[in-house]
């Protein structure tokens, strides 16, 4: 199956700093990528949808200036958590989708555990 | 707005038992439904994908059914093993993105 690689798998940062998370589709072109956040013992909540070459669409309640998403190529999307605070500590997961391919399996990255201290 | 629920929230069974996990969704207008497995602190592993036109899918000891009209899906695990212990998530696709259920935490005791 298709592979989505997410890096880093875990990161600890100081409050006020920024952290960048990368999501790469290794064997397919992801025209659309999704970013999810998962708090402990809760399910995945969609944060934003990014289409290659376009601005990301953010879900209600997600601050676009805090969670910067870049999807400059068909194989790479990045999520930057700016001025991170302890409440941003969470598990972040990306997912890639081929063009117009809503009937195929979705493949997810391995996730990134962010801890802000 | 599409909402997904899963019952039970947690389940503990002895090794060897057959078990059923349930998933319900409120809007039947979906492209497909997918079951995932998530180990603690890890990402998602896709288990089974059921298209909206299908009734069930099977993979090894796993069988998933879909009744779109009633908004229900079940994941059947046969002859459970300790290695099956994980959180099982179902997710429906009403459009591009997925809507996830809260998951069922399964513990299979040796």
mmCIF file of C-alpha atoms in Angstrom:
data_model
loop_
_atom_site.group_PDB
_atom_site.id
_atom_site.type_symbol
_atom_site.label_atom_id
_atom_site.label_comp_id
_atom_site.label_asym_id
_atom_site.label_seq_id
_atom_site.Cartn_x
_atom_site.Cartn_y
_atom_site.Cartn_z
ATOM 1 C CA UNK A 1 0.000 0.000 0.000
ATOM 2 C CA UNK A 2 0.868 3.649 -0.250
ATOM 3 C CA UNK A 3 3.298 5.028 2.282
ATOM 4 C CA UNK A 4 3.120 8.301 4.112
ATOM 5 C CA UNK A 5 6.205 9.215 6.109
ATOM 6 C CA UNK A 6 5.945 11.686 8.961
ATOM 7 C CA UNK A 7 8.906 13.241 10.725
ATOM 8 C CA UNK A 8 9.820 13.651 13.518
ATOM 9 C CA UNK A 9 8.046 10.906 15.433
ATOM 10 C CA UNK A 10 8.426 12.853 18.651
ATOM 11 C CA UNK A 11 9.671 16.272 19.654
ATOM 12 C CA UNK A 12 10.047 18.216 22.889
ATOM 13 C CA UNK A 13 10.285 21.970 22.666
ATOM 14 C CA UNK A 14 10.302 24.941 24.980
ATOM 15 C CA UNK A 15 7.268 27.145 25.307
ATOM 16 C CA UNK A 16 7.388 30.013 22.817
ATOM 17 C CA UNK A 17 9.429 28.220 20.181
ATOM 18 C CA UNK A 18 8.206 26.892 16.837
ATOM 19 C CA UNK A 19 8.187 23.307 15.643
ATOM 20 C CA UNK A 20 7.911 22.000 12.088
ATOM 21 C CA UNK A 21 6.447 18.604 11.258
ATOM 22 C CA UNK A 22 6.931 17.076 7.815
ATOM 23 C CA UNK A 23 4.625 14.712 5.986
ATOM 24 C CA UNK A 24 5.789 13.022 2.792
ATOM 25 C CA UNK A 25 3.965 10.729 0.411
ATOM 26 C CA UNK A 26 6.657 8.308 -0.705
ATOM 27 C CA UNK A 27 5.049 6.418 -3.563
ATOM 28 C CA UNK A 28 2.106 8.498 -4.721
ATOM 29 C CA UNK A 29 1.263 12.093 -5.428
ATOM 30 C CA UNK A 30 -0.820 13.580 -2.669
ATOM 31 C CA UNK A 31 -2.770 16.442 -4.147
ATOM 32 C CA UNK A 32 -4.556 16.779 -0.833
ATOM 33 C CA UNK A 33 -3.185 16.287 2.643
ATOM 34 C CA UNK A 34 -5.001 16.364 5.939
ATOM 35 C CA UNK A 35 -3.680 17.227 9.356
ATOM 36 C CA UNK A 36 -5.281 15.744 12.439
ATOM 37 C CA UNK A 37 -4.716 16.254 16.151
ATOM 38 C CA UNK A 38 -5.358 13.672 18.814
ATOM 39 C CA UNK A 39 -5.473 14.393 22.534
ATOM 40 C CA UNK A 40 -4.914 11.547 25.013
ATOM 41 C CA UNK A 41 -7.664 8.942 24.909
ATOM 42 C CA UNK A 42 -9.601 10.941 22.347
ATOM 43 C CA UNK A 43 -10.168 10.410 18.685
ATOM 44 C CA UNK A 44 -8.600 12.210 15.761
ATOM 45 C CA UNK A 45 -9.914 15.670 15.016
ATOM 46 C CA UNK A 46 -9.355 17.257 11.639
ATOM 47 C CA UNK A 47 -7.376 20.480 11.875
ATOM 48 C CA UNK A 48 -6.981 21.480 8.260
ATOM 49 C CA UNK A 49 -7.068 20.335 4.669
ATOM 50 C CA UNK A 50 -4.310 21.404 2.318
ATOM 51 C CA UNK A 51 -4.336 21.191 -1.452
ATOM 52 C CA UNK A 52 -1.058 21.376 -3.323
ATOM 53 C CA UNK A 53 -0.291 24.926 -4.325
ATOM 54 C CA UNK A 54 -3.243 26.422 -2.469
ATOM 55 C CA UNK A 55 -3.881 27.853 0.957
ATOM 56 C CA UNK A 56 -5.018 25.386 3.566
ATOM 57 C CA UNK A 57 -8.614 25.239 4.745
ATOM 58 C CA UNK A 58 -8.833 25.234 8.516
ATOM 59 C CA UNK A 59 -11.553 23.713 10.646
ATOM 60 C CA UNK A 60 -13.514 25.914 12.968
ATOM 61 C CA UNK A 61 -11.579 26.734 16.106
ATOM 62 C CA UNK A 62 -8.151 26.027 14.627
ATOM 63 C CA UNK A 63 -5.949 29.131 14.493
ATOM 64 C CA UNK A 64 -4.418 29.443 11.048
ATOM 65 C CA UNK A 65 -1.735 31.843 12.265
ATOM 66 C CA UNK A 66 -0.651 29.393 14.905
ATOM 67 C CA UNK A 67 -0.706 26.235 12.814
ATOM 68 C CA UNK A 68 0.970 27.114 9.540
ATOM 69 C CA UNK A 69 0.484 24.575 6.788
ATOM 70 C CA UNK A 70 2.506 24.502 3.593
ATOM 71 C CA UNK A 71 1.832 22.115 0.734
ATOM 72 C CA UNK A 72 4.228 23.321 -1.913
ATOM 73 C CA UNK A 73 4.724 20.007 -3.711
ATOM 74 C CA UNK A 74 2.736 16.869 -4.464
ATOM 75 C CA UNK A 75 4.812 14.846 -2.037
ATOM 76 C CA UNK A 76 5.404 17.153 0.893
ATOM 77 C CA UNK A 77 3.260 19.030 3.360
ATOM 78 C CA UNK A 78 4.498 20.702 6.521
ATOM 79 C CA UNK A 79 2.774 21.796 9.695
ATOM 80 C CA UNK A 80 4.507 24.441 11.777
ATOM 81 C CA UNK A 81 3.300 25.047 15.296
ATOM 82 C CA UNK A 82 4.312 28.624 16.011
ATOM 83 C CA UNK A 83 4.938 30.017 19.476
ATOM 84 C CA UNK A 84 4.060 26.661 20.981
ATOM 85 C CA UNK A 85 2.455 26.471 24.406
ATOM 86 C CA UNK A 86 1.921 23.494 26.714
ATOM 87 C CA UNK A 87 -1.709 23.229 25.612
ATOM 88 C CA UNK A 88 -0.449 22.500 22.083
ATOM 89 C CA UNK A 89 1.065 19.263 23.365
ATOM 90 C CA UNK A 90 -0.675 16.559 21.412
ATOM 91 C CA UNK A 91 -0.297 13.820 18.835
ATOM 92 C CA UNK A 92 -0.369 15.163 15.270
ATOM 93 C CA UNK A 93 -1.073 12.863 12.303
ATOM 94 C CA UNK A 94 -1.116 13.607 8.588
ATOM 95 C CA UNK A 95 -2.863 11.768 5.777
ATOM 96 C CA UNK A 96 -2.445 11.973 2.024
ATOM 97 C CA UNK A 97 -5.007 11.607 -0.751
ATOM 98 C CA UNK A 98 -4.525 11.168 -4.476
ATOM 99 C CA UNK A 99 -6.394 13.440 -6.836
ATOM 100 C CA UNK A 100 -10.144 12.797 -6.797
ATOM 101 C CA UNK A 101 -9.561 9.392 -5.271
ATOM 102 C CA UNK A 102 -12.084 9.251 -2.460
ATOM 103 C CA UNK A 103 -12.825 5.574 -2.970
ATOM 104 C CA UNK A 104 -9.400 4.250 -2.108
ATOM 105 C CA UNK A 105 -7.812 3.539 1.225
ATOM 106 C CA UNK A 106 -6.509 6.427 3.218
ATOM 107 C CA UNK A 107 -2.959 6.142 4.453
ATOM 108 C CA UNK A 108 -1.678 7.934 7.451
ATOM 109 C CA UNK A 109 1.691 9.001 8.725
ATOM 110 C CA UNK A 110 3.149 7.487 11.859
ATOM 111 C CA UNK A 111 2.253 10.561 13.878
ATOM 112 C CA UNK A 112 4.301 13.108 15.808
ATOM 113 C CA UNK A 113 4.146 13.371 19.569
ATOM 114 C CA UNK A 114 4.684 17.025 20.473
ATOM 115 C CA UNK A 115 5.456 17.942 24.068
ATOM 116 C CA UNK A 116 5.805 21.608 24.942
ATOM 117 C CA UNK A 117 7.526 22.303 28.255
ATOM 118 C CA UNK B 1 -23.045 17.181 10.683
ATOM 119 C CA UNK B 2 -21.679 13.661 10.563
ATOM 120 C CA UNK B 3 -21.056 12.047 13.937
ATOM 121 C CA UNK B 4 -19.487 8.684 14.593
ATOM 122 C CA UNK B 5 -19.838 6.669 17.769
ATOM 123 C CA UNK B 6 -18.297 3.392 18.828
ATOM 124 C CA UNK B 7 -19.450 0.837 21.337
ATOM 125 C CA UNK B 8 -18.039 -0.384 23.623
ATOM 126 C CA UNK B 9 -15.500 2.228 24.645
ATOM 127 C CA UNK B 10 -13.318 -0.488 26.143
ATOM 128 C CA UNK B 11 -13.314 -4.260 26.055
ATOM 129 C CA UNK B 12 -11.258 -6.889 27.831
ATOM 130 C CA UNK B 13 -11.491 -10.524 26.753
ATOM 131 C CA UNK B 14 -9.529 -13.727 27.270
ATOM 132 C CA UNK B 15 -7.440 -15.016 24.424
ATOM 133 C CA UNK B 16 -9.298 -17.080 21.852
ATOM 134 C CA UNK B 17 -12.640 -15.343 22.073
ATOM 135 C CA UNK B 18 -14.506 -14.033 19.081
ATOM 136 C CA UNK B 19 -15.593 -10.438 19.481
ATOM 137 C CA UNK B 20 -17.571 -7.698 17.784
ATOM 138 C CA UNK B 21 -16.866 -3.983 17.771
ATOM 139 C CA UNK B 22 -19.640 -1.620 16.783
ATOM 140 C CA UNK B 23 -19.600 1.671 14.906
ATOM 141 C CA UNK B 24 -22.548 3.970 14.180
ATOM 142 C CA UNK B 25 -22.749 7.081 12.034
ATOM 143 C CA UNK B 26 -25.523 9.625 11.674
ATOM 144 C CA UNK B 27 -25.435 10.449 7.948
ATOM 145 C CA UNK B 28 -25.588 7.634 5.408
ATOM 146 C CA UNK B 29 -24.160 9.819 2.628
ATOM 147 C CA UNK B 30 -20.647 8.409 2.705
ATOM 148 C CA UNK B 31 -18.154 7.253 0.109
ATOM 149 C CA UNK B 32 -16.721 4.533 2.299
ATOM 150 C CA UNK B 33 -15.937 3.406 5.815
ATOM 151 C CA UNK B 34 -12.562 2.325 7.057
ATOM 152 C CA UNK B 35 -11.419 0.488 10.155
ATOM 153 C CA UNK B 36 -8.043 1.302 11.657
ATOM 154 C CA UNK B 37 -5.904 -0.020 14.423
ATOM 155 C CA UNK B 38 -3.855 2.279 16.629
ATOM 156 C CA UNK B 39 -1.250 1.060 19.070
ATOM 157 C CA UNK B 40 -0.393 3.324 22.027
ATOM 158 C CA UNK B 41 1.567 6.364 20.897
ATOM 159 C CA UNK B 42 1.580 5.214 17.294
ATOM 160 C CA UNK B 43 -0.065 6.141 14.037
ATOM 161 C CA UNK B 44 -2.919 4.386 12.278
ATOM 162 C CA UNK B 45 -2.791 1.036 10.544
ATOM 163 C CA UNK B 46 -5.519 0.473 7.976
ATOM 164 C CA UNK B 47 -7.382 -2.792 8.534
ATOM 165 C CA UNK B 48 -10.326 -2.866 6.160
ATOM 166 C CA UNK B 49 -11.988 -0.506 3.711
ATOM 167 C CA UNK B 50 -15.648 -0.935 2.760
ATOM 168 C CA UNK B 51 -17.025 1.046 -0.140
ATOM 169 C CA UNK B 52 -20.518 2.467 0.217
ATOM 170 C CA UNK B 53 -21.822 -0.081 -2.320
ATOM 171 C CA UNK B 54 -20.357 -3.037 -0.432
ATOM 172 C CA UNK B 55 -21.768 -5.016 2.474
ATOM 173 C CA UNK B 56 -18.626 -6.531 3.930
ATOM 174 C CA UNK B 57 -14.906 -7.057 3.617
ATOM 175 C CA UNK B 58 -12.693 -9.766 5.041
ATOM 176 C CA UNK B 59 -9.001 -9.969 5.803
ATOM 177 C CA UNK B 60 -7.682 -12.946 7.706
ATOM 178 C CA UNK B 61 -9.368 -13.109 11.094
ATOM 179 C CA UNK B 62 -11.105 -9.775 10.529
ATOM 180 C CA UNK B 63 -14.494 -9.233 8.959
ATOM 181 C CA UNK B 64 -16.177 -5.865 8.655
ATOM 182 C CA UNK B 65 -19.764 -5.293 7.633
ATOM 183 C CA UNK B 66 -21.549 -2.157 6.531
ATOM 184 C CA UNK B 67 -25.248 -1.329 6.639
ATOM 185 C CA UNK B 68 -25.275 2.143 5.205
ATOM 186 C CA UNK B 69 -29.028 2.645 5.451
ATOM 187 C CA UNK B 70 -29.013 2.095 9.188
ATOM 188 C CA UNK B 71 -25.698 3.834 9.701
ATOM 189 C CA UNK B 72 -23.891 0.878 11.226
ATOM 190 C CA UNK B 73 -20.729 -1.101 10.798
ATOM 191 C CA UNK B 74 -19.292 -3.964 12.791
ATOM 192 C CA UNK B 75 -15.785 -5.308 13.008
ATOM 193 C CA UNK B 76 -15.636 -8.994 13.852
ATOM 194 C CA UNK B 77 -12.384 -10.404 15.201
ATOM 195 C CA UNK B 78 -12.141 -14.173 15.298
ATOM 196 C CA UNK B 79 -9.979 -16.135 17.702
ATOM 197 C CA UNK B 80 -8.561 -13.067 19.384
ATOM 198 C CA UNK B 81 -4.874 -12.966 20.339
ATOM 199 C CA UNK B 82 -2.920 -10.781 22.796
ATOM 200 C CA UNK B 83 -1.323 -9.100 19.801
ATOM 201 C CA UNK B 84 -4.753 -7.784 18.844
ATOM 202 C CA UNK B 85 -4.688 -5.493 21.872
ATOM 203 C CA UNK B 86 -4.962 -1.929 20.580
ATOM 204 C CA UNK B 87 -7.482 0.831 19.976
ATOM 205 C CA UNK B 88 -9.752 0.247 17.010
ATOM 206 C CA UNK B 89 -11.081 3.281 15.184
ATOM 207 C CA UNK B 90 -13.748 3.441 12.561
ATOM 208 C CA UNK B 91 -13.955 6.396 10.225
ATOM 209 C CA UNK B 92 -16.423 7.405 7.543
ATOM 210 C CA UNK B 93 -15.691 9.507 4.515
ATOM 211 C CA UNK B 94 -18.483 11.965 3.729
ATOM 212 C CA UNK B 95 -16.176 13.933 1.435
ATOM 213 C CA UNK B 96 -12.458 14.316 1.132
ATOM 214 C CA UNK B 97 -11.656 13.995 4.799
ATOM 215 C CA UNK B 98 -12.559 11.392 7.401
ATOM 216 C CA UNK B 99 -14.766 11.657 10.447
ATOM 217 C CA UNK B 100 -13.458 9.383 13.167
ATOM 218 C CA UNK B 101 -15.177 7.630 16.009
ATOM 219 C CA UNK B 102 -13.721 7.769 19.525
ATOM 220 C CA UNK B 103 -12.395 4.230 19.304
ATOM 221 C CA UNK B 104 -12.713 0.975 21.219
ATOM 222 C CA UNK B 105 -9.763 0.038 23.456
ATOM 223 C CA UNK B 106 -9.332 -3.707 23.244
ATOM 224 C CA UNK B 107 -7.299 -5.806 25.662
ATOM 225 C CA UNK B 108 -6.867 -9.497 24.933
ATOM 226 C CA UNK B 109 -5.587 -11.315 27.981
ATOM 227 C CA UNK B 110 -3.255 -14.315 27.581
#
